[in-house]
Coordinates of C-alpha atoms and ligand atoms in Angstrom, one line a residue:
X1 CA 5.8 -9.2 -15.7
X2 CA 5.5 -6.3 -13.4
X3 CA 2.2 -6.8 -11.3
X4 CA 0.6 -3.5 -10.1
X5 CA -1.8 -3.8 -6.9
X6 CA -3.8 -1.1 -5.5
X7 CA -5.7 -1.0 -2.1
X8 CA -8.4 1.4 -3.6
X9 CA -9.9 1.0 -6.2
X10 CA -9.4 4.2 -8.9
X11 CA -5.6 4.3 -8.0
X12 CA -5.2 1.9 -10.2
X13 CA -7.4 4.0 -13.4
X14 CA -5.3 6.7 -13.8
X15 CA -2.1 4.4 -14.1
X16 CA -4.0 2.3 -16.4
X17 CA -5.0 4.6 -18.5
X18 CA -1.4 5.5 -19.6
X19 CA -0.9 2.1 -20.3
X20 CA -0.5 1.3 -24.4
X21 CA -2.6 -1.2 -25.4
X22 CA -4.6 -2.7 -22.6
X23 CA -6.7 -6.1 -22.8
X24 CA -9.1 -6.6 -19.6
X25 CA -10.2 -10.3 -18.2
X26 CA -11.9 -10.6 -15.3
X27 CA -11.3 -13.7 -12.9
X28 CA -13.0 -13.7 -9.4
X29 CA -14.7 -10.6 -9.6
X30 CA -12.0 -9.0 -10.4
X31 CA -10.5 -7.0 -13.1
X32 CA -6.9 -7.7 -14.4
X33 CA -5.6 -5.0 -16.7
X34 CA -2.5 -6.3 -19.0
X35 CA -0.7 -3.6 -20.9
X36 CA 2.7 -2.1 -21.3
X37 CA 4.2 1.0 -20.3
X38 CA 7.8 2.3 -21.7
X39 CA 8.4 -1.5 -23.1
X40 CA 7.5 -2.8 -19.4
X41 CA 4.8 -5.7 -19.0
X42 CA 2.4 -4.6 -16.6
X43 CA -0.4 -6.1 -14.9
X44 CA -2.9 -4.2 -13.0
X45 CA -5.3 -5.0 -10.5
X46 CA -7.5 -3.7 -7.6
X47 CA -6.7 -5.9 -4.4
X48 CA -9.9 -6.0 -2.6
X49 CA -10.3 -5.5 0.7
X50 CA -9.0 -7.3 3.3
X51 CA -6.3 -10.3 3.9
X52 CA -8.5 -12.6 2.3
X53 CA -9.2 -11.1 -0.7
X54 CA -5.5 -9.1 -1.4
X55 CA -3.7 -13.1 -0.6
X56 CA -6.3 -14.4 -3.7
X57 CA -5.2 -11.5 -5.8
X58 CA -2.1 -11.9 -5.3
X59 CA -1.8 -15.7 -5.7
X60 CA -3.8 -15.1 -9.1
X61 CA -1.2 -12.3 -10.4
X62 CA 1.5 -15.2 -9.8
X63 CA 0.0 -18.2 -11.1
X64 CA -2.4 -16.7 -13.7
X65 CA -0.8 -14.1 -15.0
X66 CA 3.1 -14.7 -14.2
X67 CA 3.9 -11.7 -12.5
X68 CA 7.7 -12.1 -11.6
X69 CA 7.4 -8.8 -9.3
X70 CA 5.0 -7.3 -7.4
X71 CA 4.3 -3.5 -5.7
X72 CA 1.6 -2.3 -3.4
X73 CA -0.3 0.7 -3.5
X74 CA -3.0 2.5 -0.7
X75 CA -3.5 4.2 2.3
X76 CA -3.2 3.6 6.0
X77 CA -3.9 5.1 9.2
X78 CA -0.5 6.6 11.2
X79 CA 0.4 4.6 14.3
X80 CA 4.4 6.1 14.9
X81 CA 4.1 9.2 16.8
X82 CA 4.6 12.2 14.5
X83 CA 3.5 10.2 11.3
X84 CA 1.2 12.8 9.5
X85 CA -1.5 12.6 6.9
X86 CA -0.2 12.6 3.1
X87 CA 3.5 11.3 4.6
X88 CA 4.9 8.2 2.9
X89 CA 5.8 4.7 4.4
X90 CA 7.5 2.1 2.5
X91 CA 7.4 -1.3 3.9
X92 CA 10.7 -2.7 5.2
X93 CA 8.6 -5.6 6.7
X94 CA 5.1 -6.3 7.4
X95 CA 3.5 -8.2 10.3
X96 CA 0.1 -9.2 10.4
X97 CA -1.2 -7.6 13.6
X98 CA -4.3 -10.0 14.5
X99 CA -2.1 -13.3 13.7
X100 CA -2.5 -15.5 17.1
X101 CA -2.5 -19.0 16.9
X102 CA -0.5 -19.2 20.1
X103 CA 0.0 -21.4 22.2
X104 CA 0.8 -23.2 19.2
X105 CA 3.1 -20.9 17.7
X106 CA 4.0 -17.6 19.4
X107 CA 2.0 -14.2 18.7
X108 CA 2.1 -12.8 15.6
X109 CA 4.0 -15.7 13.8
X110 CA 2.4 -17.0 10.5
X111 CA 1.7 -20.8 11.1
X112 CA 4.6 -23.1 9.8
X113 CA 6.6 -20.0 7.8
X114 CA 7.8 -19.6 11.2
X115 CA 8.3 -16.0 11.1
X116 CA 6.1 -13.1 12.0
X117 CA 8.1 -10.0 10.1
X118 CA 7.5 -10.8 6.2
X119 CA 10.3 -9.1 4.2
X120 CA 10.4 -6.5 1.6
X121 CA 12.7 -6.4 -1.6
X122 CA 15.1 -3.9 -1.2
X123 CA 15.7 -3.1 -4.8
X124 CA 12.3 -2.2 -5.1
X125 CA 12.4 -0.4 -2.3
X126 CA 14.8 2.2 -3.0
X127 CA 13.1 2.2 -6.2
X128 CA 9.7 3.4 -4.6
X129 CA 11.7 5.5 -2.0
X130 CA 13.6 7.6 -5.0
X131 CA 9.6 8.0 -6.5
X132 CA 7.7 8.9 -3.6
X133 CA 10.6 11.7 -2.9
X134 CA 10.2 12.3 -6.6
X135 CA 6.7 12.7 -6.5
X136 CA 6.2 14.9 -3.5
X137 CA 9.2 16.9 -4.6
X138 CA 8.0 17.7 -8.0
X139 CA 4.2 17.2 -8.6
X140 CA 2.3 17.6 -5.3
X141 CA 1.2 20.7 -5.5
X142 CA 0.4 20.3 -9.3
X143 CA -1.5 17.0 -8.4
X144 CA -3.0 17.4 -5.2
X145 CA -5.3 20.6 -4.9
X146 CA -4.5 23.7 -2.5
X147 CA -7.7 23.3 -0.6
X148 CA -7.6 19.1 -0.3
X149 CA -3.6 20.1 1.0
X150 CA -4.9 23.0 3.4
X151 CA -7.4 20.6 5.0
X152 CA -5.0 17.6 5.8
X153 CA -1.9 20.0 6.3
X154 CA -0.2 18.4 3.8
X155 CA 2.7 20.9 4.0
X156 CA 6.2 19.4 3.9
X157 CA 5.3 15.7 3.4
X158 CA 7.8 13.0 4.4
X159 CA 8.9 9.5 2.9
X160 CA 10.2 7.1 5.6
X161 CA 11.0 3.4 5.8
X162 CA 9.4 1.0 8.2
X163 CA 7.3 -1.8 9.7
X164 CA 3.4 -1.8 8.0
X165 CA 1.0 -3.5 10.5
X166 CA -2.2 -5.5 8.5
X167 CA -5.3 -6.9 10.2
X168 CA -8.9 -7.8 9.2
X169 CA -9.9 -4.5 11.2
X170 CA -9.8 -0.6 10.3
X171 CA -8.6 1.2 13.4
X172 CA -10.0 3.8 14.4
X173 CA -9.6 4.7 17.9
X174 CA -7.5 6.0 20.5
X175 CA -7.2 3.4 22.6
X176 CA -6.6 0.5 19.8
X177 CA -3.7 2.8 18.4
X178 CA -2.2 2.5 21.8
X179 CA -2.9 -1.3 22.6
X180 CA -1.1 -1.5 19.1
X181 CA 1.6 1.2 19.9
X182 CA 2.0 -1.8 23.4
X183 CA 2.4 -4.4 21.4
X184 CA 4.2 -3.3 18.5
X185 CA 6.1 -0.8 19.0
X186 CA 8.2 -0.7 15.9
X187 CA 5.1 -0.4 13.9
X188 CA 4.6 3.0 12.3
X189 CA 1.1 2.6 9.9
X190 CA -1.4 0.2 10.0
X191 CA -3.8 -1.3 6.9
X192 CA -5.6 -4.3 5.9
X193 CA -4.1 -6.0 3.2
X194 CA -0.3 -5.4 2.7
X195 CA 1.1 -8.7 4.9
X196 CA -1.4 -11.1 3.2
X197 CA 0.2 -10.1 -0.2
X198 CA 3.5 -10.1 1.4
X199 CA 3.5 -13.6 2.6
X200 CA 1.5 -15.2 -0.3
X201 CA 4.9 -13.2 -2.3
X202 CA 7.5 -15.3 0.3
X203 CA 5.8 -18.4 -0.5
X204 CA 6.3 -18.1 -4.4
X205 CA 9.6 -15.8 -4.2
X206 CA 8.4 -13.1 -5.8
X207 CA 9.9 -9.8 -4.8
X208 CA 7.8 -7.3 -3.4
X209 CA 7.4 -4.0 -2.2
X210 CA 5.1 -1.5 -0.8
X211 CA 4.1 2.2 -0.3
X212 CA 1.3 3.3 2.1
X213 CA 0.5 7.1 1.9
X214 CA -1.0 8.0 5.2
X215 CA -4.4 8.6 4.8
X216 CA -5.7 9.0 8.6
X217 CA -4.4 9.1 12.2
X218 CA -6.4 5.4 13.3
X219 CA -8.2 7.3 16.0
X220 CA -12.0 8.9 15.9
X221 CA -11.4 11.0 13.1
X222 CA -10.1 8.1 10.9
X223 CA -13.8 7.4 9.2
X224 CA -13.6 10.9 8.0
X225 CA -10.6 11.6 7.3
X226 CA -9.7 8.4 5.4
X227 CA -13.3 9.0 2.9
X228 CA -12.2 12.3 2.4
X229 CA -8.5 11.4 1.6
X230 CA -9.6 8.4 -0.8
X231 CA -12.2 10.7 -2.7
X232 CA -9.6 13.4 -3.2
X233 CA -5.9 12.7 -2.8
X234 CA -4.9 9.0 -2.7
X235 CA -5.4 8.4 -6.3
X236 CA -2.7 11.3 -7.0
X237 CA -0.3 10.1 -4.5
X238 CA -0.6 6.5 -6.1
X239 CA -0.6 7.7 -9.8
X240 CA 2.1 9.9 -9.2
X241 CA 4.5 7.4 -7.3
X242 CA 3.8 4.7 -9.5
X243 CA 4.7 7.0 -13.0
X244 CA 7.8 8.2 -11.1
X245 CA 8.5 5.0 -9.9
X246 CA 8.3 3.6 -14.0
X247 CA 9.9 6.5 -15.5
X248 CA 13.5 6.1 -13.4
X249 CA 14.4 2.3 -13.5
Ligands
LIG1 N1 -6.3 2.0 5.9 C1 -6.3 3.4 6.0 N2 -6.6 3.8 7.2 C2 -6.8 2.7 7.9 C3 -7.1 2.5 9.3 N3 -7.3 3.5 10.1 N4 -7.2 1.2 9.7 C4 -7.0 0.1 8.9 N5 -6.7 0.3 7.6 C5 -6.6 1.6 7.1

């Protein structure tokens, strides 16, 4: 069972609705959509916001609904230098970013996993690398409007690999960019939910990957930018990775 989680929450409609055959049940406030696409089991599911809330998805998708795999859709805000809004990151690792127990356990590291970088799978990976390329290749234009592309400068659009930064906080200044850019420097996007799901994946052994489309630069602008991008472009991006991303396995 292939387990679909989106950050935002009509991502996920578009996919669903190309699913045959789905049956809805709704656990915890939230609604799991089962269905099948090309032969392929799917589950789908809006994460919630927040650690908190994508860890209890996640754990539910496992033990409730068996999902052997799991990928992760949304947003985030850029934090690498030249990172622009409608590129692509897909998670190598993921770190959550306001994890401190220390001096117990050194900053960053999740208590008793003893490790602070949470892993990706890599056949997924390349998987959501090839679709993202795909995508932005051959249906951006047709899926994401001239004037929604002309107001983020969505131009050439670029898919790159690296570390995703999570925390309980949406960043959107200048100066937290930079205490973040300090102390993690081999961060390149920051969100709020993708290292919860990727630990509470470690602990069952589930393989998991995720793509972030950059929806904001985390500084002043950020509140604007990132209602305007989730109104009017992220569902797209999503919708049109995921499809390519289940059409080429
Ligand atoms: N998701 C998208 N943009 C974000 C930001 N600036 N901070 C945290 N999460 C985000």
């Amino acid at each position: 069972m292939l387990a679909l989680l989106s950050a935002m929450p009509d991502e996920i409609t578009a996919v669903v609705e190309s699913l045959g055959k789905v049956s809805t049940q709704t656990l915890g406030r939230r609604q799991y959509q089962v269905g099948s696409f090309r032969g392929e089991q799917l589950v789908a599911v809006f994460s919630g916001w927040g650690k908190v809330a994508a860890a209890a998805t996640a754990t539910q998708l496992i033990t409730t609904f068996g999902a052997t795999r799991m990928v992760f859709t949304g947003v985030a805000g850029a934090v690498q230098d030249g990172l622009a809004i409608g590129d692509v990151v897909i998670g190598t690792e993921l770190i959550q970013h306001d994890m401190d127990a220390s001096p117990i356990f050194p900053r960053y590291e999740v208590p008793l996993l003893g490790r602070a970088l949470l892993g990706t799978d890599s056949g997924l990976r390349a998987r959501l690398r090839a679709a993202a390329e795909g995508f932005l290749r051959e249906d951006l234009r047709r899926s994401v409007s001239q004037s929604s592309r002309d107001w983020f400068h969505i131009e050439s659009p670029r898919v790159i690999e690296g570390v995703i930064a999570s925390g309980d906080q949406f960043i959107d200044s200048a100066a937290e960019i930079a205490a973040l850019r300090h102390s993690l420097p081999q961060v390149t996007c920051v969100e709020m939910e993708g290292a919860a799901v990727a630990q509470v994946c470690e602990e069952y052994a589930v393989p998991f990957g995720v793509v972030r489309t950059i929806s904001d630069a985390a500084d002043e602008s950020a509140p604007h930018d990132f209602a305007r991008f989730a109104r009017e472009v992220a569902g797209q991006y999503s919708f049109g990775i995921l499809s390519h991303f289940l059409r080429e396995r």
